[in-house]
Amino acid sequence: MGNKESRHRRHAHDDGDRERQPLLGGAPDDRPLPCCGCGTGWCMFMSGFFLVTIPWYIAAFILICGRVGRREKPGYIACTIAAVAATAALIYGLYRLLPHLIPLIMSLFGI
């Protein structure tokens, strides 16, 4: 019987005419996102493939040091993950390439 009463109470306050409020408070944000509707973070993520990962580092800096809206945050997090992965790949590549570069550099400078 308690279940039936709670169900009745839940629907007694639900008016179809009222606008629904978000669960966490605040007004719903219906504004379109910038950069063709996908958001600045995702736009920077896609452009990072073409602009040598520089937008990924900029987006990571914005995420760490600035305020980012909740709808924009997934794109900035993707950029941060991509920047960390690119840095790891660069370090690994230099680690594997460095033993071959040292003799080349020494021969160029006559050492």
Short mmCIF file of N, CA and C in Angstrom, two decimals:
data_model
loop_
_atom_site.label_atom_id
_atom_site.label_comp_id
_atom_site.label_asym_id
_atom_site.label_seq_id
_atom_site.Cartn_x
_atom_site.Cartn_y
_atom_site.Cartn_z
N MET A 1 0.81 -1.19 0.00
CA MET A 1 0.00 0.00 0.00
C MET A 1 0.86 1.27 0.00
N GLY A 2 2.03 1.20 0.64
CA GLY A 2 2.91 2.37 0.67
C GLY A 2 3.41 2.73 -0.72
N ASN A 3 3.63 1.72 -1.54
CA ASN A 3 4.10 1.96 -2.89
C ASN A 3 3.03 2.67 -3.72
N LYS A 4 1.79 2.29 -3.52
CA LYS A 4 0.70 2.91 -4.26
C LYS A 4 0.52 4.38 -3.84
N GLU A 5 0.66 4.66 -2.55
CA GLU A 5 0.53 6.03 -2.07
C GLU A 5 1.67 6.90 -2.59
N SER A 6 2.89 6.37 -2.58
CA SER A 6 4.01 7.19 -3.05
C SER A 6 3.88 7.46 -4.54
N ARG A 7 3.36 6.49 -5.29
CA ARG A 7 3.16 6.70 -6.72
C ARG A 7 2.09 7.77 -6.93
N HIS A 8 1.03 7.75 -6.10
CA HIS A 8 -0.02 8.74 -6.21
C HIS A 8 0.52 10.13 -5.88
N ARG A 9 1.33 10.24 -4.85
CA ARG A 9 1.90 11.54 -4.48
C ARG A 9 2.80 12.08 -5.58
N ARG A 10 3.56 11.20 -6.18
CA ARG A 10 4.49 11.63 -7.21
C ARG A 10 3.73 12.24 -8.39
N HIS A 11 2.62 11.63 -8.78
CA HIS A 11 1.89 12.13 -9.92
C HIS A 11 0.95 13.27 -9.56
N ALA A 12 0.66 13.44 -8.28
CA ALA A 12 -0.23 14.52 -7.88
C ALA A 12 0.44 15.88 -8.08
N HIS A 13 1.77 15.94 -7.97
CA HIS A 13 2.48 17.22 -8.11
C HIS A 13 3.00 17.43 -9.53
N ASP A 14 2.83 16.46 -10.40
CA ASP A 14 3.36 16.55 -11.75
C ASP A 14 2.32 17.20 -12.66
N ASP A 15 2.54 18.45 -13.01
CA ASP A 15 1.65 19.14 -13.93
C ASP A 15 2.28 19.11 -15.32
N GLY A 16 1.52 18.77 -16.29
CA GLY A 16 2.03 18.73 -17.66
C GLY A 16 2.28 20.13 -18.21
N ASP A 17 1.64 21.15 -17.62
CA ASP A 17 1.77 22.52 -18.12
C ASP A 17 3.07 23.18 -17.66
N ARG A 18 3.58 22.74 -16.53
CA ARG A 18 4.79 23.38 -15.99
C ARG A 18 6.02 22.93 -16.75
N GLU A 19 6.98 23.82 -16.84
CA GLU A 19 8.25 23.49 -17.48
C GLU A 19 9.10 22.70 -16.50
N ARG A 20 9.75 21.65 -16.96
CA ARG A 20 10.58 20.80 -16.10
C ARG A 20 11.87 21.51 -15.76
N GLN A 21 12.26 21.41 -14.50
CA GLN A 21 13.51 21.99 -14.02
C GLN A 21 14.57 20.91 -13.98
N PRO A 22 15.84 21.26 -14.20
CA PRO A 22 16.90 20.24 -14.10
C PRO A 22 17.05 19.76 -12.67
N LEU A 23 17.56 18.54 -12.50
CA LEU A 23 17.67 17.94 -11.18
C LEU A 23 18.68 18.65 -10.29
N LEU A 24 19.76 19.17 -10.86
CA LEU A 24 20.82 19.77 -10.04
C LEU A 24 20.59 21.25 -9.77
N GLY A 25 19.54 21.81 -10.22
CA GLY A 25 19.24 23.21 -9.95
C GLY A 25 19.71 24.09 -11.09
N GLY A 26 19.26 25.31 -11.09
CA GLY A 26 19.62 26.23 -12.15
C GLY A 26 18.64 26.14 -13.30
N ALA A 27 18.79 27.06 -14.22
CA ALA A 27 17.89 27.08 -15.37
C ALA A 27 18.44 26.19 -16.47
N PRO A 28 17.57 25.55 -17.23
CA PRO A 28 18.07 24.74 -18.34
C PRO A 28 18.71 25.63 -19.40
N ASP A 29 19.78 25.15 -19.99
CA ASP A 29 20.53 25.93 -20.97
C ASP A 29 20.18 25.44 -22.36
N ASP A 30 19.38 26.20 -23.08
CA ASP A 30 18.94 25.81 -24.41
C ASP A 30 19.69 26.54 -25.51
N ARG A 31 20.70 27.32 -25.15
CA ARG A 31 21.46 28.03 -26.17
C ARG A 31 22.27 27.04 -27.00
N PRO A 32 22.42 27.30 -28.29
CA PRO A 32 23.24 26.40 -29.11
C PRO A 32 24.73 26.57 -28.77
N LEU A 33 25.47 25.49 -28.89
CA LEU A 33 26.90 25.53 -28.63
C LEU A 33 27.62 26.24 -29.77
N PRO A 34 28.74 26.90 -29.48
CA PRO A 34 29.51 27.55 -30.55
C PRO A 34 30.20 26.52 -31.43
N CYS A 35 30.86 26.96 -32.46
CA CYS A 35 31.62 26.11 -33.40
C CYS A 35 30.75 25.06 -34.05
N CYS A 36 29.79 25.49 -34.81
CA CYS A 36 28.90 24.61 -35.59
C CYS A 36 28.04 23.71 -34.71
N GLY A 37 27.79 24.09 -33.49
CA GLY A 37 26.91 23.33 -32.62
C GLY A 37 27.56 22.18 -31.88
N CYS A 38 28.85 21.92 -32.11
CA CYS A 38 29.48 20.80 -31.41
C CYS A 38 30.28 21.26 -30.21
N GLY A 39 30.51 22.53 -30.04
CA GLY A 39 31.23 23.04 -28.89
C GLY A 39 32.68 23.33 -29.20
N THR A 40 33.25 24.23 -28.42
CA THR A 40 34.63 24.64 -28.64
C THR A 40 35.61 23.50 -28.35
N GLY A 41 35.34 22.71 -27.32
CA GLY A 41 36.24 21.62 -26.96
C GLY A 41 36.35 20.58 -28.06
N TRP A 42 35.20 20.17 -28.61
CA TRP A 42 35.24 19.18 -29.69
C TRP A 42 35.83 19.76 -30.96
N CYS A 43 35.59 21.04 -31.20
CA CYS A 43 36.19 21.69 -32.38
C CYS A 43 37.71 21.72 -32.24
N MET A 44 38.21 22.00 -31.05
CA MET A 44 39.65 21.99 -30.81
C MET A 44 40.20 20.56 -30.90
N PHE A 45 39.42 19.59 -30.47
CA PHE A 45 39.86 18.20 -30.56
C PHE A 45 40.05 17.80 -32.03
N MET A 46 39.09 18.13 -32.87
CA MET A 46 39.20 17.78 -34.29
C MET A 46 40.31 18.56 -34.98
N SER A 47 40.46 19.83 -34.65
CA SER A 47 41.50 20.62 -35.30
C SER A 47 42.90 20.22 -34.81
N GLY A 48 43.00 19.56 -33.67
CA GLY A 48 44.30 19.12 -33.17
C GLY A 48 44.95 18.08 -34.05
N PHE A 49 44.14 17.32 -34.80
CA PHE A 49 44.71 16.35 -35.72
C PHE A 49 45.39 17.03 -36.91
N PHE A 50 44.92 18.22 -37.27
CA PHE A 50 45.45 18.92 -38.43
C PHE A 50 46.48 19.98 -38.06
N LEU A 51 46.45 20.46 -36.84
CA LEU A 51 47.34 21.56 -36.42
C LEU A 51 48.38 21.09 -35.41
N VAL A 52 48.88 19.89 -35.58
CA VAL A 52 50.01 19.33 -34.83
C VAL A 52 49.80 19.40 -33.32
N THR A 53 48.67 19.01 -32.84
CA THR A 53 48.28 18.85 -31.43
C THR A 53 48.31 20.13 -30.60
N ILE A 54 48.61 21.28 -31.19
CA ILE A 54 48.67 22.53 -30.42
C ILE A 54 47.30 22.86 -29.81
N PRO A 55 46.17 22.72 -30.52
CA PRO A 55 44.88 23.00 -29.87
C PRO A 55 44.59 22.10 -28.67
N TRP A 56 45.12 20.87 -28.67
CA TRP A 56 44.90 19.98 -27.53
C TRP A 56 45.56 20.54 -26.28
N TYR A 57 46.76 21.07 -26.41
CA TYR A 57 47.45 21.65 -25.26
C TYR A 57 46.77 22.93 -24.79
N ILE A 58 46.27 23.71 -25.73
CA ILE A 58 45.52 24.93 -25.36
C ILE A 58 44.25 24.56 -24.60
N ALA A 59 43.53 23.55 -25.10
CA ALA A 59 42.29 23.11 -24.43
C ALA A 59 42.58 22.53 -23.06
N ALA A 60 43.68 21.79 -22.91
CA ALA A 60 44.04 21.26 -21.60
C ALA A 60 44.34 22.39 -20.63
N PHE A 61 45.01 23.43 -21.11
CA PHE A 61 45.30 24.59 -20.27
C PHE A 61 44.01 25.29 -19.86
N ILE A 62 43.08 25.44 -20.80
CA ILE A 62 41.79 26.08 -20.48
C ILE A 62 41.02 25.25 -19.46
N LEU A 63 41.04 23.91 -19.61
CA LEU A 63 40.32 23.05 -18.68
C LEU A 63 40.91 23.14 -17.28
N ILE A 64 42.23 23.19 -17.19
CA ILE A 64 42.89 23.20 -15.88
C ILE A 64 42.78 24.57 -15.22
N CYS A 65 42.94 25.63 -15.99
CA CYS A 65 43.03 26.98 -15.39
C CYS A 65 41.76 27.81 -15.51
N GLY A 66 40.82 27.43 -16.34
CA GLY A 66 39.63 28.26 -16.55
C GLY A 66 38.37 27.58 -16.08
N ARG A 67 37.27 28.28 -16.30
CA ARG A 67 35.95 27.72 -15.98
C ARG A 67 35.32 27.26 -17.28
N VAL A 68 34.89 26.01 -17.29
CA VAL A 68 34.29 25.42 -18.48
C VAL A 68 32.89 24.96 -18.12
N GLY A 69 31.94 25.25 -18.99
CA GLY A 69 30.56 24.83 -18.78
C GLY A 69 30.42 23.32 -18.85
N ARG A 70 29.36 22.81 -18.25
CA ARG A 70 29.19 21.36 -18.18
C ARG A 70 28.94 20.75 -19.55
N ARG A 71 28.37 21.50 -20.48
CA ARG A 71 28.14 20.96 -21.82
C ARG A 71 29.42 20.98 -22.65
N GLU A 72 30.37 21.84 -22.32
CA GLU A 72 31.62 21.94 -23.05
C GLU A 72 32.70 21.01 -22.49
N LYS A 73 32.54 20.58 -21.26
CA LYS A 73 33.60 19.84 -20.57
C LYS A 73 34.03 18.54 -21.25
N PRO A 74 33.13 17.71 -21.81
CA PRO A 74 33.61 16.46 -22.45
C PRO A 74 34.60 16.69 -23.57
N GLY A 75 34.40 17.72 -24.37
CA GLY A 75 35.35 18.03 -25.44
C GLY A 75 36.71 18.43 -24.91
N TYR A 76 36.72 19.23 -23.85
CA TYR A 76 37.99 19.64 -23.25
C TYR A 76 38.69 18.46 -22.59
N ILE A 77 37.94 17.54 -22.00
CA ILE A 77 38.55 16.35 -21.40
C ILE A 77 39.15 15.47 -22.49
N ALA A 78 38.46 15.34 -23.62
CA ALA A 78 39.01 14.57 -24.74
C ALA A 78 40.31 15.19 -25.24
N CYS A 79 40.37 16.51 -25.28
CA CYS A 79 41.60 17.19 -25.70
C CYS A 79 42.72 16.94 -24.70
N THR A 80 42.41 16.94 -23.42
CA THR A 80 43.43 16.70 -22.40
C THR A 80 43.97 15.28 -22.51
N ILE A 81 43.10 14.31 -22.71
CA ILE A 81 43.54 12.92 -22.88
C ILE A 81 44.40 12.79 -24.13
N ALA A 82 43.99 13.44 -25.21
CA ALA A 82 44.77 13.38 -26.45
C ALA A 82 46.13 14.06 -26.28
N ALA A 83 46.20 15.15 -25.52
CA ALA A 83 47.47 15.83 -25.29
C ALA A 83 48.42 14.96 -24.47
N VAL A 84 47.89 14.27 -23.47
CA VAL A 84 48.72 13.36 -22.67
C VAL A 84 49.22 12.20 -23.54
N ALA A 85 48.34 11.65 -24.38
CA ALA A 85 48.74 10.54 -25.26
C ALA A 85 49.78 11.00 -26.28
N ALA A 86 49.62 12.20 -26.82
CA ALA A 86 50.60 12.72 -27.78
C ALA A 86 51.94 12.97 -27.12
N THR A 87 51.93 13.46 -25.89
CA THR A 87 53.18 13.67 -25.17
C THR A 87 53.87 12.34 -24.88
N ALA A 88 53.10 11.34 -24.48
CA ALA A 88 53.68 10.01 -24.23
C ALA A 88 54.27 9.42 -25.50
N ALA A 89 53.58 9.57 -26.63
CA ALA A 89 54.10 9.06 -27.90
C ALA A 89 55.36 9.80 -28.32
N LEU A 90 55.42 11.10 -28.08
CA LEU A 90 56.61 11.88 -28.42
C LEU A 90 57.81 11.45 -27.56
N ILE A 91 57.58 11.26 -26.28
CA ILE A 91 58.66 10.83 -25.39
C ILE A 91 59.15 9.44 -25.77
N TYR A 92 58.23 8.54 -26.06
CA TYR A 92 58.62 7.19 -26.46
C TYR A 92 59.39 7.21 -27.79
N GLY A 93 58.92 8.00 -28.73
CA GLY A 93 59.60 8.10 -30.02
C GLY A 93 61.00 8.67 -29.88
N LEU A 94 61.16 9.70 -29.05
CA LEU A 94 62.50 10.26 -28.83
C LEU A 94 63.40 9.28 -28.10
N TYR A 95 62.83 8.53 -27.19
CA TYR A 95 63.61 7.53 -26.45
C TYR A 95 64.14 6.46 -27.40
N ARG A 96 63.30 6.04 -28.36
CA ARG A 96 63.72 5.02 -29.32
C ARG A 96 64.67 5.59 -30.37
N LEU A 97 64.53 6.85 -30.71
CA LEU A 97 65.31 7.47 -31.77
C LEU A 97 66.63 8.06 -31.28
N LEU A 98 66.71 8.41 -30.02
CA LEU A 98 67.88 9.11 -29.49
C LEU A 98 69.19 8.35 -29.66
N PRO A 99 69.28 7.03 -29.44
CA PRO A 99 70.56 6.35 -29.67
C PRO A 99 71.05 6.45 -31.12
N HIS A 100 70.15 6.60 -32.06
CA HIS A 100 70.54 6.75 -33.46
C HIS A 100 70.89 8.18 -33.81
N LEU A 101 70.37 9.14 -33.06
CA LEU A 101 70.64 10.55 -33.34
C LEU A 101 71.97 11.03 -32.77
N ILE A 102 72.40 10.47 -31.67
CA ILE A 102 73.62 10.94 -31.03
C ILE A 102 74.83 10.79 -31.95
N PRO A 103 75.07 9.63 -32.58
CA PRO A 103 76.22 9.56 -33.50
C PRO A 103 76.08 10.50 -34.70
N LEU A 104 74.86 10.71 -35.19
CA LEU A 104 74.65 11.63 -36.30
C LEU A 104 75.00 13.06 -35.91
N ILE A 105 74.54 13.47 -34.75
CA ILE A 105 74.82 14.83 -34.26
C ILE A 105 76.32 15.00 -34.01
N MET A 106 76.96 13.98 -33.46
CA MET A 106 78.39 14.08 -33.19
C MET A 106 79.19 14.16 -34.49
N SER A 107 78.77 13.45 -35.54
CA SER A 107 79.48 13.52 -36.80
C SER A 107 79.24 14.86 -37.50
N LEU A 108 78.09 15.47 -37.32
CA LEU A 108 77.81 16.77 -37.93
C LEU A 108 78.69 17.86 -37.32
N PHE A 109 78.92 17.79 -36.03
CA PHE A 109 79.72 18.81 -35.35
C PHE A 109 81.20 18.44 -35.26
N GLY A 110 81.58 17.29 -35.79
CA GLY A 110 82.97 16.88 -35.81
C GLY A 110 83.48 16.50 -34.43
N ILE A 111 82.65 16.00 -33.60
CA ILE A 111 83.08 15.60 -32.25
C ILE A 111 83.52 14.16 -32.26
#
